Coordinates of C-alpha atoms in Angstrom, one line a residue:
M1 CA 8.1 -22.2 2.0
T2 CA 5.4 -21.7 4.7
P3 CA 6.9 -20.4 8.0
P4 CA 6.1 -22.3 11.1
V5 CA 3.2 -21.0 13.3
T6 CA 4.1 -19.0 16.4
P7 CA 2.0 -19.9 19.5
E8 CA -0.1 -17.1 20.7
V9 CA 0.2 -15.8 24.3
A10 CA -3.1 -14.6 25.8
E11 CA -1.6 -12.5 28.6
P12 CA 1.4 -10.2 28.3
P13 CA 4.6 -11.4 30.0
R14 CA 5.8 -9.6 33.2
I15 CA 9.4 -8.5 32.9
D16 CA 11.8 -8.4 35.8
P17 CA 12.2 -4.7 36.8
A18 CA 15.9 -5.2 37.0
L19 CA 16.0 -5.6 33.2
W20 CA 14.3 -2.2 32.7
A21 CA 16.8 -0.6 35.1
A22 CA 19.7 -2.3 33.3
L23 CA 18.4 -1.0 30.0
E24 CA 18.1 2.6 31.3
A25 CA 21.7 2.4 32.6
E26 CA 22.9 1.6 29.1
L27 CA 21.2 4.4 27.2
D28 CA 23.8 7.1 27.5
A29 CA 26.5 4.7 26.1
A30 CA 24.1 3.7 23.3
V31 CA 23.5 7.3 22.4
A32 CA 27.3 7.8 22.2
L33 CA 27.6 4.8 19.9
R34 CA 24.8 6.3 17.8
H35 CA 26.8 9.5 17.4
A36 CA 29.9 7.6 16.4
L37 CA 28.1 5.5 13.8
H38 CA 26.2 8.6 12.4
R39 CA 29.4 10.6 12.2
D40 CA 31.3 7.9 10.3
P41 CA 28.7 6.0 8.2
R42 CA 29.4 3.1 5.8
L43 CA 27.5 2.2 2.7
S44 CA 26.0 -1.2 1.8
G45 CA 28.7 -3.8 1.5
D46 CA 31.3 -1.8 3.3
E47 CA 29.9 -2.0 6.8
G48 CA 32.9 -3.8 8.4
D49 CA 34.0 -0.8 10.4
S50 CA 30.5 -0.2 11.7
R51 CA 30.2 -3.9 12.6
D52 CA 33.5 -3.8 14.5
A53 CA 32.4 -0.8 16.5
V54 CA 29.2 -2.6 17.5
L55 CA 31.1 -5.7 18.5
E56 CA 33.5 -3.7 20.6
A57 CA 30.6 -2.1 22.3
V58 CA 29.1 -5.4 23.4
A59 CA 32.3 -7.5 23.8
D60 CA 32.4 -7.4 27.6
V61 CA 28.9 -8.8 28.1
L62 CA 29.1 -11.7 25.6
G63 CA 29.4 -15.3 26.9
E64 CA 30.0 -16.7 23.4
P65 CA 32.1 -15.1 20.6
P66 CA 30.3 -13.3 17.8
E67 CA 29.8 -14.8 14.4
T68 CA 30.4 -13.1 11.1
V69 CA 27.4 -13.3 8.8
A70 CA 26.6 -12.0 5.3
G71 CA 30.2 -10.8 4.8
T72 CA 30.1 -7.6 6.8
G73 CA 27.5 -8.4 9.4
A74 CA 27.6 -10.2 12.8
M75 CA 25.4 -12.2 15.1
V76 CA 25.7 -12.4 18.9
R77 CA 23.7 -14.7 21.2
L78 CA 22.7 -14.3 24.8
G79 CA 21.0 -17.0 26.8
P80 CA 21.2 -20.8 27.1
P81 CA 22.1 -22.8 23.9
G82 CA 20.0 -25.5 22.4
V83 CA 16.6 -23.7 22.9
P84 CA 14.6 -21.6 20.5
A85 CA 15.9 -18.0 20.3
V86 CA 14.2 -14.7 19.4
A87 CA 16.3 -12.9 16.7
V88 CA 16.3 -9.2 16.4
R89 CA 17.6 -7.5 13.3
A90 CA 19.2 -4.1 13.1
E91 CA 20.7 -2.6 9.9
L92 CA 24.3 -1.4 9.7
D93 CA 24.3 0.4 6.4
A94 CA 23.9 4.1 5.5
L95 CA 22.6 5.8 2.3
P96 CA 24.5 7.5 -0.5
V97 CA 23.2 10.9 0.5
V98 CA 24.9 14.2 1.5
E99 CA 23.5 15.0 5.0
R100 CA 22.0 18.4 5.7
T101 CA 20.8 17.9 9.3
G102 CA 23.2 20.4 10.9
L103 CA 23.8 18.1 13.8
E104 CA 27.0 18.4 15.8
F105 CA 27.7 14.7 14.9
S106 CA 26.7 15.1 11.3
A107 CA 28.4 13.0 8.6
T108 CA 30.5 15.1 6.2
G109 CA 31.0 12.9 3.2
A110 CA 28.7 11.4 0.6
A111 CA 27.1 8.9 2.9
A112 CA 24.6 9.4 5.7
H113 CA 22.4 7.7 8.2
V114 CA 19.2 9.3 7.0
C115 CA 17.0 6.2 7.4
G116 CA 17.4 5.8 11.2
H117 CA 19.6 2.7 11.0
D118 CA 22.1 4.2 13.5
V119 CA 19.2 4.5 16.0
H120 CA 18.1 0.9 15.4
V121 CA 21.7 -0.4 15.9
A122 CA 22.3 1.7 19.0
A123 CA 19.0 0.5 20.6
L124 CA 19.7 -3.1 19.9
V125 CA 23.2 -2.7 21.5
A126 CA 21.5 -1.2 24.6
V127 CA 19.2 -4.3 24.8
V128 CA 22.2 -6.7 24.3
R129 CA 24.2 -5.0 27.0
A130 CA 21.3 -4.8 29.4
L131 CA 20.5 -8.5 29.0
G132 CA 24.2 -9.4 29.2
R133 CA 24.7 -7.5 32.4
A134 CA 21.5 -8.6 34.1
G135 CA 22.6 -12.3 33.7
A136 CA 21.3 -15.3 31.8
D137 CA 18.8 -16.1 34.5
R138 CA 17.0 -12.8 33.8
V139 CA 17.0 -13.1 30.0
P140 CA 13.3 -13.2 28.9
A141 CA 14.3 -15.6 26.1
P142 CA 17.6 -16.4 24.3
L143 CA 18.3 -13.4 22.2
L144 CA 20.1 -13.6 18.8
A145 CA 21.1 -10.0 17.8
V146 CA 21.6 -9.8 14.1
F147 CA 23.6 -6.7 12.9
Q148 CA 22.8 -7.0 9.3
P149 CA 24.5 -5.4 6.3
R150 CA 23.1 -4.4 2.9
E151 CA 19.5 -3.5 3.7
E152 CA 19.6 -0.6 1.3
K153 CA 21.2 -2.2 -1.7
A154 CA 21.1 -5.6 -3.4
P155 CA 22.2 -8.3 -2.9
S156 CA 20.0 -8.4 0.1
G157 CA 21.8 -8.9 3.4
A158 CA 18.6 -10.3 5.0
A159 CA 18.3 -12.9 2.3
D160 CA 21.9 -14.0 3.0
V161 CA 21.4 -14.1 6.7
A162 CA 18.1 -16.1 6.5
A163 CA 19.8 -18.7 4.2
D164 CA 22.9 -19.1 6.3
P165 CA 23.1 -22.4 8.2
R166 CA 24.7 -20.6 11.2
F167 CA 21.6 -18.6 11.6
G168 CA 19.5 -21.7 11.4
A169 CA 21.7 -23.4 14.0
H170 CA 20.4 -21.0 16.6
R171 CA 16.9 -22.6 16.4
V172 CA 15.3 -19.1 15.8
G173 CA 11.6 -19.3 16.6
A174 CA 10.7 -15.7 15.7
V175 CA 12.4 -12.6 14.1
L176 CA 11.8 -9.1 15.2
G177 CA 12.7 -5.8 13.4
V178 CA 12.0 -2.2 14.2
H179 CA 12.0 1.0 12.2
V180 CA 11.7 4.6 13.2
Q181 CA 8.8 6.2 11.3
P182 CA 8.1 9.9 10.7
E183 CA 4.6 9.1 9.4
L184 CA 3.7 8.3 13.0
P185 CA 3.5 10.7 16.0
R186 CA 6.2 10.6 18.7
G187 CA 5.5 8.2 21.5
T188 CA 3.7 5.7 19.3
V189 CA 4.7 2.1 18.5
S190 CA 2.8 0.4 15.8
V191 CA 2.2 -3.4 15.7
R192 CA -0.2 -5.2 13.4
G193 CA -0.5 -8.5 11.6
G194 CA -0.4 -9.0 7.8
P195 CA 1.3 -6.9 5.1
V196 CA 2.9 -3.8 6.6
N197 CA 5.5 -2.9 3.9
A198 CA 5.2 -3.4 0.2
S199 CA 7.1 -5.5 -2.3
S200 CA 9.4 -3.4 -4.5
D201 CA 10.6 -4.1 -8.0
E202 CA 12.7 -1.8 -10.2
I203 CA 11.6 -1.2 -13.8
E204 CA 13.4 0.2 -16.8
I205 CA 11.5 1.3 -19.9
E206 CA 13.3 1.8 -23.2
V207 CA 11.5 3.2 -26.1
H208 CA 12.9 2.9 -29.7
G209 CA 11.7 5.3 -32.4
R210 CA 13.0 7.0 -35.5
G211 CA 15.1 10.0 -35.0
G212 CA 15.3 13.1 -37.1
H213 CA 15.0 16.9 -37.3
G214 CA 12.7 18.7 -34.9
G215 CA 11.3 20.8 -37.7
Y216 CA 10.1 17.6 -39.6
P217 CA 8.3 15.6 -36.9
H218 CA 6.2 13.7 -39.5
R219 CA 9.4 12.1 -40.7
T220 CA 10.2 10.7 -37.2
R221 CA 8.6 8.4 -34.8
D222 CA 9.2 10.3 -31.6
P223 CA 10.2 8.1 -28.6
V224 CA 10.0 11.1 -26.2
L225 CA 6.4 11.6 -26.9
A226 CA 5.7 7.9 -26.6
L227 CA 7.6 7.7 -23.3
A228 CA 5.6 10.7 -22.0
A229 CA 2.4 8.9 -22.8
I230 CA 3.8 5.7 -21.2
V231 CA 4.7 7.5 -18.0
T232 CA 1.3 9.0 -17.7
G233 CA -0.3 5.6 -18.5
V234 CA 1.5 3.5 -16.0
H235 CA 0.6 6.0 -13.3
H236 CA -3.1 5.4 -14.1
I237 CA -2.7 1.6 -13.6
V238 CA -3.3 1.7 -9.9
S239 CA -6.5 3.7 -10.3
R240 CA -8.0 1.6 -13.0
R241 CA -6.4 -1.9 -13.0
V242 CA -6.0 -2.5 -9.2
D243 CA -8.8 -3.2 -6.7
P244 CA -9.3 0.2 -4.9
M245 CA -9.2 -1.7 -1.6
A246 CA -5.7 -3.1 -2.3
A247 CA -2.6 -0.9 -2.1
G248 CA -0.1 -0.6 -4.9
V249 CA 2.2 2.1 -6.3
V250 CA 3.9 2.8 -9.6
T251 CA 6.5 5.6 -9.5
V252 CA 8.7 6.7 -12.4
G253 CA 11.6 8.7 -10.9
Q254 CA 14.0 9.0 -13.8
M255 CA 13.7 10.0 -17.5
E256 CA 16.4 10.5 -20.1
A257 CA 16.4 11.3 -23.8
G258 CA 18.0 13.4 -26.5
S259 CA 21.2 15.4 -27.0
A260 CA 19.9 18.7 -28.4
P261 CA 16.6 20.7 -28.3
N262 CA 16.0 20.5 -32.0
I263 CA 16.7 16.8 -32.6
V264 CA 14.2 13.9 -32.1
P265 CA 16.3 11.1 -30.6
E266 CA 16.3 7.5 -31.5
T267 CA 15.6 6.3 -27.9
A268 CA 14.2 7.5 -24.6
T269 CA 14.4 5.7 -21.3
A270 CA 12.7 5.8 -17.9
R271 CA 13.3 4.1 -14.6
G272 CA 11.0 3.6 -11.6
T273 CA 9.6 1.2 -9.1
V274 CA 6.5 -0.9 -8.8
R275 CA 5.2 -1.7 -5.2
A276 CA 2.5 -4.0 -4.0
L277 CA 1.3 -4.1 -0.4
D278 CA -1.8 -6.3 -0.8
A279 CA -2.3 -5.7 -4.5
D280 CA -1.2 -8.7 -6.7
R281 CA 2.5 -8.1 -7.4
D282 CA 2.5 -10.2 -10.6
E283 CA -0.7 -8.7 -12.0
L284 CA 0.6 -5.2 -11.3
L285 CA 3.8 -5.9 -13.2
A286 CA 1.9 -7.5 -16.1
A287 CA -0.3 -4.4 -16.4
V288 CA 2.8 -2.2 -16.5
R289 CA 4.1 -4.3 -19.4
D290 CA 0.8 -4.0 -21.3
V291 CA 0.8 -0.2 -21.0
V292 CA 4.5 0.1 -22.0
E293 CA 4.4 -2.1 -25.1
N294 CA 1.0 -1.1 -26.4
T295 CA 1.3 2.6 -25.9
A296 CA 4.7 2.6 -27.7
R297 CA 3.0 0.9 -30.7
A298 CA 0.3 3.5 -30.8
Y299 CA 3.1 6.1 -31.4
G300 CA 4.8 4.1 -34.1
C301 CA 7.6 3.0 -31.7
E302 CA 8.7 -0.1 -29.9
A303 CA 9.4 -0.5 -26.2
T304 CA 10.9 -3.0 -23.9
L305 CA 10.3 -3.3 -20.1
T306 CA 13.0 -4.8 -17.9
V307 CA 12.0 -5.8 -14.4
V308 CA 14.7 -6.1 -11.7
P309 CA 13.1 -8.1 -8.8
N310 CA 13.9 -6.6 -5.4
E311 CA 12.1 -7.3 -2.1
P312 CA 8.8 -9.2 -1.4
A313 CA 6.3 -7.6 0.9
V314 CA 6.9 -7.6 4.7
V315 CA 4.0 -9.7 6.1
N316 CA 3.8 -9.7 9.9
D317 CA 2.9 -13.0 11.6
E318 CA -0.6 -12.6 12.9
A319 CA -0.3 -14.5 16.2
L320 CA 3.1 -12.9 17.0
A321 CA 1.7 -9.5 16.3
R322 CA -1.2 -10.0 18.6
T323 CA 1.1 -11.3 21.4
V324 CA 3.5 -8.4 21.1
A325 CA 0.7 -5.8 20.8
R326 CA -0.8 -7.1 24.1
A327 CA 2.6 -6.7 25.8
L328 CA 3.2 -3.2 24.4
G329 CA -0.4 -2.1 25.1
A330 CA -0.1 -3.2 28.7
R331 CA 3.1 -1.1 29.1
R332 CA 1.9 2.2 27.8
S333 CA 1.3 3.6 31.3
G334 CA 4.1 5.7 32.6
D335 CA 3.4 4.8 36.3
R336 CA 4.3 1.2 35.7
S337 CA 7.8 -0.1 36.7
D338 CA 8.1 -1.8 33.3
A339 CA 6.5 0.9 31.2
T340 CA 7.8 1.6 27.7
G341 CA 6.1 5.0 27.7
L342 CA 4.7 4.3 24.2
V343 CA 1.1 4.3 23.1
L344 CA 0.1 1.3 21.0
D345 CA -1.1 1.8 17.4
T346 CA -2.4 -1.2 15.4
T347 CA -3.3 0.5 12.1
F348 CA -0.1 1.7 10.4
R349 CA 1.3 0.3 7.2
S350 CA 3.1 1.8 4.3
C351 CA 4.3 1.2 0.7
G352 CA 7.9 1.5 1.8
A353 CA 10.0 -1.6 1.3
D354 CA 12.4 -3.5 3.5
D355 CA 14.5 -6.6 3.0
F356 CA 13.3 -7.8 6.4
S357 CA 10.7 -9.5 4.3
H358 CA 13.1 -12.3 3.6
Y359 CA 13.0 -13.5 7.2
G360 CA 9.3 -13.7 7.0
D361 CA 9.6 -16.1 4.1
V362 CA 11.1 -18.8 6.4
L363 CA 10.1 -17.8 10.0
P364 CA 7.4 -16.0 11.9
S365 CA 8.5 -12.4 11.8
L366 CA 7.3 -9.0 13.1
M367 CA 8.3 -5.5 12.1
L368 CA 7.5 -2.7 14.6
F369 CA 7.3 1.0 13.8
V370 CA 8.2 3.7 16.3
G371 CA 7.0 7.2 15.6
T372 CA 9.4 10.2 15.4
T373 CA 7.2 13.2 14.7
P374 CA 7.2 15.5 17.7
A375 CA 4.1 16.9 19.4
G376 CA 2.8 19.9 17.6
S377 CA 3.9 18.7 14.2
T378 CA 2.0 16.8 11.6
P379 CA 3.3 13.4 10.7
G380 CA 4.6 13.3 7.1
E381 CA 5.1 17.1 6.8
G382 CA 8.7 17.2 8.0
P383 CA 11.7 15.5 6.4
G384 CA 11.0 11.9 5.8
L385 CA 13.0 8.7 5.5
H386 CA 16.0 9.1 3.1
H387 CA 15.7 12.9 3.1
P388 CA 19.0 14.7 3.7
E389 CA 17.6 16.5 6.7
F390 CA 16.0 13.4 8.4
S391 CA 17.4 12.5 11.8
P392 CA 15.5 11.4 14.9
D393 CA 16.7 12.9 18.1
D394 CA 18.8 10.9 20.6
A395 CA 15.8 10.1 22.9
M396 CA 14.6 7.8 20.1
V397 CA 17.3 5.3 21.0
G398 CA 15.6 4.7 24.4
E399 CA 12.1 4.6 22.9
V400 CA 13.2 2.0 20.3
A401 CA 15.1 0.0 22.9
R402 CA 12.2 -0.2 25.3
A403 CA 9.9 -1.3 22.5
L404 CA 12.4 -4.0 21.6
L405 CA 12.8 -5.3 25.1
A406 CA 9.1 -5.7 25.6
A407 CA 8.7 -7.3 22.2
V408 CA 11.5 -9.8 22.9
A409 CA 9.9 -10.8 26.2
A410 CA 6.5 -11.3 24.5
A411 CA 8.0 -13.3 21.6
G412 CA 10.0 -15.4 24.0
A413 CA 6.9 -16.2 26.0
A414 CA 5.2 -17.2 22.8
L415 CA 8.0 -19.7 22.1
G416 CA 7.3 -21.3 25.4
G417 CA 10.1 -19.9 27.5
T418 CA 13.1 -21.7 28.9
E419 CA 14.3 -22.8 32.3
A420 CA 16.5 -19.7 32.4
S421 CA 13.7 -17.4 31.3
T422 CA 11.0 -18.3 33.8
A423 CA 12.7 -16.2 36.5
A424 CA 12.1 -13.1 34.3
V425 CA 8.9 -13.8 32.4
T426 CA 5.5 -15.1 33.5
T427 CA 2.3 -15.1 31.5
G428 CA 0.0 -14.2 34.4
P429 CA -2.0 -10.9 34.6
N430 CA 0.1 -7.8 34.9
P431 CA -0.1 -5.8 38.2

């Protein structure tokens, strides 16, 4: 299905300064919510408690009751009904990781928010509360806040939300997402069109040989040796089977074989992922299969490849990206009343994956990235996403919230605005 086209806005919208003031007034409470979510995380599919905490935090500013979605998620809408809305997604789930951040509000169990989802949720709550308190006549566009479950684990929460008729009933015209990013310097927000996150598919390789005594290798057909050659071979695919101007990644992260050091086993297995940003996803998987099957035969073994499809690539809508980039670029000066304080980047993309891609299959969508690496440090050298020591500082809640508010205003202007929104958004030159 081809998503509808989002109109492009040539000039960035001007936002009522009262909205910025309302947002700043909500940040302390949003940080407190971030601490509560971080201290008591929930894994994919078990986010009900986190959802309820979020709904409690926004209950007093909602005109309409929240809607449950995707089992343990929720949607809340602000602004007039019956007109196109801008949806903003934030993820509720944590990862099955034991945290080592040493934070005062650190999680103590076997789950942790080490991907920044707690920051995303708290920032979106701040935006919802600011818009709710400012009043419907100041809302830049109707906002549909989607607190989504199961980003980290299949079945995809995003796919379920995108397919839900209740989501469609809100006449969503554009979907925004945001992710903190340690590969970017602090104070940077990245917006660009086209592929920005890769597709991701899981693979399992199983090699079958002939077992036997380690002292008589000629009587065996060693699946361990065959698997070692396969692992080396699949990692060469990107350098020799993929256009060097197109990004793709093959990673084998698990290998398992044998029961004793002097026994050649019957089988050996490996698991990994195959990612394609702008490389051809199907061609990449076909090349992996060729290497797996033919290398095994060269060692007198047989091999099977099982592919578990995961997420498609995140592809940002080009027109929406240009519109939002103009708005964010116009607000990078700290002496403006509506300044985000963030410097615009239009180059970043990565081979990380995100189920946000499912929204882009049906609607114009845009993923923003906000940098977390502090001044004086090199992006990528500190703990990264999913690392037990990764945790953005609390000020990131405000940075993400400001980026979201500017993006919502720009996306709303691109959708044409509403009678209620014209009091807050114009498309004339910024002062």
